[in-house]
Amino acid sequence: MTDRPIHLPDRLALLADLNAAQYLTDGLLTGKEDVPAIGLNKITEPLPGEEARGALMPVRDLVDDALHEFRDGRPTAADAWLAPRLHATLRLSRREAADRRLWNYLALGVAPDYVVWRHMPEPRKDGEVPKVAATRFRGAAYTQAFARLWWAAELFRNGADYGPVVTVCTHQDMLNTALRLDAIDHRPTAQALVRLIDRGTVSTGREINALARAVNASAATLMYDVLAPDADRDGRPSQEWIAAAEWAPAVPRRALPEGPDEERVPEDSVATLVDHFATLFADAPVRGREATDDEA
């Protein structure tokens, strides 16, 4: 299986898409080869500045702890643990997080072994060698191994509270589907979806996907930000939280960390959308539900 890189610099770096592509070999994607770390680091770009949040080892230590913590379980279980802690360790602005070069480097230069471990498919019945999708190393924010976790934490945290992120990342269909929705950038929408899962209104993968489709379709004709307004926000709490990385300790491994001290989502807005989305879901087609209803 792909191993931990033998060369880890002191700081994180940026790896362009074209440069990353040359390392996405069949040997790596099948877990049979390691990334040539020394060569890769020769073609990276340094992160601007010398801030503490650019240090590499806090991220690598976090990955090592995830690999140890979930070594005997299903790799998917690591998502809910790692997402909030990765977000709180990196302390990025959204603009910084939109730079694919950082995620390319995390996947290939810092933790290719984790990407292979987490995203290697089950052995195929036809005997073909299973292979990690290249998009887990270099891909869109909703598929790339580390970008998807960071954005899930950013979009589903409720102010400083990462609890909703754990709910989202515990349900793979939610993590895989909701991040693709434009409406999820509206905080009350994100929290209403989480609330419906926590209440058990939706629980299975089919139900979550049906709800997501219904919410996305409704957003084309109904402005959720008018129906359920969010609190006024400014960038100061996030900026202060990022600046505090200079003296912040390592994120806790047992308890959840705390995110930026932003105002929480208005409860009235969440409640409004919970009721609306529950109504949408009641009428949404869910494969298998019709048969169950007929039998009842």
Coordinates of C-alpha atoms in Angstrom, one line a residue:
M1 CA 0.0 0.0 0.0
T2 CA 1.2 3.6 -0.7
D3 CA 3.3 4.8 2.2
R4 CA 3.9 8.0 4.0
P5 CA 6.2 10.4 2.0
I6 CA 9.8 9.9 2.9
H7 CA 10.5 13.7 2.5
L8 CA 8.3 16.2 4.4
P9 CA 9.4 19.8 4.3
D10 CA 8.7 22.2 7.1
R11 CA 6.0 24.1 5.3
L12 CA 3.0 23.4 3.1
A13 CA 3.2 24.3 -0.6
L14 CA 1.2 24.8 -3.7
L15 CA 1.2 22.2 -6.5
A16 CA -0.3 23.2 -9.9
D17 CA -2.8 21.0 -11.6
L18 CA -0.5 20.2 -14.6
N19 CA 2.4 19.3 -12.2
A20 CA 0.1 17.1 -10.1
A21 CA -1.1 15.2 -13.1
Q22 CA 2.2 13.6 -13.8
Y23 CA 2.2 11.9 -10.4
L24 CA -1.3 10.3 -10.9
T25 CA 0.1 7.0 -12.1
D26 CA -1.6 3.6 -12.1
G27 CA 0.9 2.6 -9.5
L28 CA -0.2 5.3 -7.1
L29 CA -3.9 4.9 -7.8
T30 CA -3.8 1.2 -7.2
G31 CA -1.8 1.7 -4.0
K32 CA 1.3 -0.1 -5.3
E33 CA 3.7 2.8 -5.5
D34 CA 4.7 5.8 -3.4
V35 CA 4.9 9.4 -4.6
P36 CA 8.5 10.4 -5.3
A37 CA 8.4 13.1 -2.7
I38 CA 11.8 14.8 -3.3
G39 CA 11.1 15.3 -7.0
L40 CA 7.5 16.5 -6.3
N41 CA 8.7 19.1 -3.8
K42 CA 11.1 20.5 -6.4
I43 CA 8.2 21.7 -8.6
T44 CA 6.0 23.2 -5.9
E45 CA 5.5 26.8 -5.2
P46 CA 6.0 28.1 -1.6
L47 CA 3.0 29.5 0.3
P48 CA 3.1 33.2 0.6
G49 CA 4.2 34.5 4.0
E50 CA 5.7 32.7 7.0
E51 CA 2.5 32.3 9.2
A52 CA 2.3 29.4 11.6
R53 CA -0.7 28.0 9.9
G54 CA 1.5 27.1 6.9
A55 CA 3.4 24.5 8.9
L56 CA 3.2 21.1 7.4
M57 CA 3.6 18.8 10.5
P58 CA 0.4 19.7 12.3
V59 CA -1.5 18.5 9.3
R60 CA 0.6 15.4 8.9
D61 CA 0.2 14.6 12.6
L62 CA -3.6 15.0 12.3
V63 CA -3.6 12.5 9.4
D64 CA -1.4 10.0 11.3
D65 CA -3.8 10.2 14.2
A66 CA -6.8 9.6 11.9
L67 CA -5.1 6.6 10.4
H68 CA -4.4 5.2 13.8
E69 CA -7.8 6.0 15.3
F70 CA -9.7 4.3 12.4
R71 CA -7.3 1.6 11.4
D72 CA -9.6 -1.2 12.4
G73 CA -12.8 0.3 11.2
R74 CA -14.3 1.5 7.9
P75 CA -12.3 4.3 6.4
T76 CA -15.5 6.4 5.8
A77 CA -15.8 6.8 9.5
A78 CA -12.7 9.0 9.5
D79 CA -14.5 11.8 7.6
A80 CA -16.6 13.0 10.6
W81 CA -13.5 13.0 12.8
L82 CA -11.1 14.6 10.4
A83 CA -13.3 17.3 8.8
P84 CA -13.7 19.7 11.7
R85 CA -10.1 19.2 12.9
L86 CA -8.6 19.8 9.4
H87 CA -10.6 23.0 9.1
A88 CA -9.5 24.2 12.6
T89 CA -5.9 23.3 11.9
L90 CA -5.5 25.0 8.5
R91 CA -7.5 28.1 9.3
L92 CA -8.0 29.2 5.8
S93 CA -10.1 32.0 4.3
R94 CA -12.6 30.9 1.6
R95 CA -10.4 32.6 -1.0
E96 CA -7.4 30.5 0.1
A97 CA -9.4 27.3 0.2
A98 CA -10.6 27.9 -3.4
D99 CA -7.0 27.4 -4.6
R100 CA -6.8 23.9 -5.9
R101 CA -3.0 23.9 -5.7
L102 CA -3.1 23.7 -1.9
W103 CA -5.3 20.6 -2.0
N104 CA -3.2 19.0 -4.7
Y105 CA -0.2 19.3 -2.5
L106 CA -1.9 18.0 0.6
A107 CA -3.0 14.9 -1.3
L108 CA 0.3 14.2 -3.1
G109 CA 3.0 15.9 -1.0
V110 CA 1.7 15.4 2.5
A111 CA -0.7 12.5 2.7
P112 CA -1.0 10.3 -0.4
D113 CA -1.1 7.3 1.9
Y114 CA -4.2 8.6 3.6
V115 CA -6.0 9.3 0.2
V116 CA -5.3 5.7 -0.9
W117 CA -6.4 4.3 2.4
R118 CA -9.6 6.4 2.6
H119 CA -10.7 6.2 -1.0
M120 CA -9.6 2.8 -2.3
P121 CA -12.7 0.9 -3.5
E122 CA -13.6 -2.6 -2.3
P123 CA -12.1 -5.5 -4.4
R124 CA -14.0 -6.0 -7.6
K125 CA -15.8 -9.3 -8.3
D126 CA -14.4 -9.4 -11.8
G127 CA -10.9 -9.6 -10.6
E128 CA -9.9 -6.2 -11.9
V129 CA -7.5 -4.3 -9.6
P130 CA -9.4 -1.6 -7.6
K131 CA -8.2 1.9 -8.2
V132 CA -8.6 5.2 -6.4
A133 CA -10.3 7.9 -8.6
A134 CA -7.8 10.5 -9.7
T135 CA -10.2 13.2 -8.7
R136 CA -9.5 12.3 -5.0
F137 CA -6.0 13.7 -5.5
R138 CA -6.7 16.4 -8.0
G139 CA -10.3 17.3 -8.4
A140 CA -13.3 19.6 -7.7
A141 CA -13.9 20.8 -4.1
Y142 CA -16.7 18.3 -3.6
T143 CA -14.6 15.3 -4.6
Q144 CA -11.0 16.0 -3.7
A145 CA -10.1 14.0 -0.6
F146 CA -9.2 17.0 1.7
A147 CA -11.0 19.9 0.0
R148 CA -14.4 18.1 0.5
L149 CA -13.8 17.8 4.2
W150 CA -12.7 21.4 4.6
W151 CA -15.7 22.8 2.7
A152 CA -18.1 20.5 4.5
A153 CA -16.8 22.0 7.8
E154 CA -16.9 25.5 6.5
L155 CA -20.4 25.3 5.1
F156 CA -22.1 23.2 7.8
R157 CA -20.6 24.6 11.0
N158 CA -22.9 26.8 13.0
G159 CA -20.7 29.7 14.0
A160 CA -18.0 28.1 16.2
D161 CA -19.9 24.9 16.6
Y162 CA -18.7 21.9 14.4
G163 CA -21.4 19.6 15.7
P164 CA -23.5 19.8 12.5
V165 CA -20.4 18.9 10.5
V166 CA -20.1 15.6 12.3
T167 CA -23.7 14.8 11.3
V168 CA -23.1 15.7 7.7
C169 CA -19.8 13.7 7.4
T170 CA -21.3 10.7 9.2
H171 CA -23.8 10.3 6.3
Q172 CA -21.8 9.8 3.1
D173 CA -24.8 10.6 0.8
M174 CA -25.1 13.9 2.5
L175 CA -21.4 14.7 2.2
N176 CA -21.3 13.5 -1.4
T177 CA -24.6 15.3 -2.5
A178 CA -25.0 18.4 -0.5
L179 CA -21.6 20.0 -1.3
R180 CA -22.7 20.1 -5.0
L181 CA -25.8 22.3 -4.2
D182 CA -25.5 26.0 -4.8
A183 CA -28.2 26.6 -2.1
I184 CA -25.9 25.1 0.6
D185 CA -24.0 28.4 0.8
H186 CA -27.1 29.8 2.6
R187 CA -26.5 28.9 6.2
P188 CA -30.1 28.4 7.3
T189 CA -30.5 25.9 4.4
A190 CA -27.5 24.0 5.5
Q191 CA -28.6 23.9 9.1
A192 CA -32.2 22.9 8.2
L193 CA -30.9 19.9 6.3
V194 CA -28.8 18.8 9.3
R195 CA -31.8 19.2 11.6
L196 CA -33.9 16.9 9.5
I197 CA -31.2 14.2 9.7
D198 CA -30.8 14.7 13.5
R199 CA -34.6 14.4 13.9
G200 CA -34.7 11.2 11.9
T201 CA -37.0 12.7 9.2
V202 CA -34.5 11.5 6.7
S203 CA -32.1 8.8 7.5
T204 CA -31.2 6.5 4.5
G205 CA -29.0 7.4 1.6
R206 CA -32.0 7.3 -0.8
E207 CA -34.0 9.7 1.5
I208 CA -31.1 12.1 1.8
N209 CA -30.6 12.2 -2.0
A210 CA -34.3 12.7 -2.6
L211 CA -34.4 15.6 -0.1
A212 CA -31.3 17.2 -1.7
R213 CA -33.0 17.0 -5.1
A214 CA -36.2 18.5 -3.8
V215 CA -34.4 21.3 -2.0
N216 CA -32.3 22.1 -5.1
A217 CA -35.4 22.1 -7.4
S218 CA -37.3 24.4 -5.0
A219 CA -34.4 26.8 -4.9
A220 CA -35.0 27.6 -8.6
T221 CA -38.3 29.2 -7.8
L222 CA -38.1 30.2 -4.1
M223 CA -35.5 32.5 -2.6
Y224 CA -34.4 30.8 0.6
D225 CA -32.5 33.9 1.8
V226 CA -35.8 35.9 1.7
L227 CA -37.9 33.2 3.2
A228 CA -35.4 32.5 6.0
P229 CA -32.9 35.3 6.3
D230 CA -29.4 34.7 7.8
A231 CA -27.8 37.0 10.4
D232 CA -25.7 39.9 9.2
R233 CA -22.1 38.7 9.0
D234 CA -18.8 40.5 8.7
G235 CA -15.4 39.0 8.2
R236 CA -13.9 40.1 11.5
P237 CA -14.4 36.9 13.5
S238 CA -13.0 34.8 10.7
Q239 CA -10.0 37.1 10.3
E240 CA -9.3 37.1 14.1
W241 CA -9.6 33.3 14.2
I242 CA -7.1 33.0 11.3
A243 CA -4.7 35.4 13.0
A244 CA -5.0 33.4 16.3
A245 CA -3.3 30.5 14.5
E246 CA 0.0 32.1 15.5
W247 CA -0.5 31.0 19.2
A248 CA -3.3 28.4 19.0
P249 CA -2.4 25.0 20.4
A250 CA -2.9 21.8 18.4
V251 CA -6.6 20.9 17.9
P252 CA -8.0 18.5 20.5
R253 CA -8.3 14.9 19.4
R254 CA -11.2 13.8 21.7
A255 CA -13.3 16.9 22.0
L256 CA -14.4 19.0 19.0
P257 CA -12.4 22.1 18.3
E258 CA -14.0 25.5 18.0
G259 CA -14.3 27.5 14.8
P260 CA -14.5 31.2 14.2
D261 CA -16.6 33.0 16.8
E262 CA -19.3 34.0 14.3
E263 CA -23.0 34.6 15.1
R264 CA -25.0 31.4 15.0
V265 CA -27.7 30.9 12.4
P266 CA -31.0 32.4 13.4
E267 CA -33.2 29.7 14.9
D268 CA -36.4 31.1 13.4
S269 CA -34.9 30.8 9.9
V270 CA -33.8 27.2 10.5
A271 CA -37.3 26.3 11.9
T272 CA -39.0 27.9 8.8
L273 CA -36.9 25.9 6.4
V274 CA -37.2 22.6 8.4
D275 CA -41.0 22.8 8.0
H276 CA -40.7 23.7 4.3
F277 CA -38.1 21.0 3.5
A278 CA -40.1 18.4 5.5
T279 CA -43.1 19.2 3.2
L280 CA -41.0 19.0 0.1
F281 CA -39.6 15.6 1.3
A282 CA -43.1 14.2 2.0
D283 CA -43.9 14.6 -1.7
A284 CA -40.5 13.7 -3.1
P285 CA -40.1 10.4 -4.9
V286 CA -37.9 8.0 -2.9
R287 CA -37.1 4.7 -4.5
G288 CA -38.6 2.0 -2.4
R289 CA -40.8 4.2 -0.4
E290 CA -43.8 3.8 -2.7
A291 CA -43.7 0.0 -2.3
T292 CA -43.5 0.3 1.5
D293 CA -46.5 2.6 1.5
D294 CA -48.6 0.3 -0.7
E295 CA -47.8 -2.7 1.6
A296 CA -48.9 -0.7 4.6

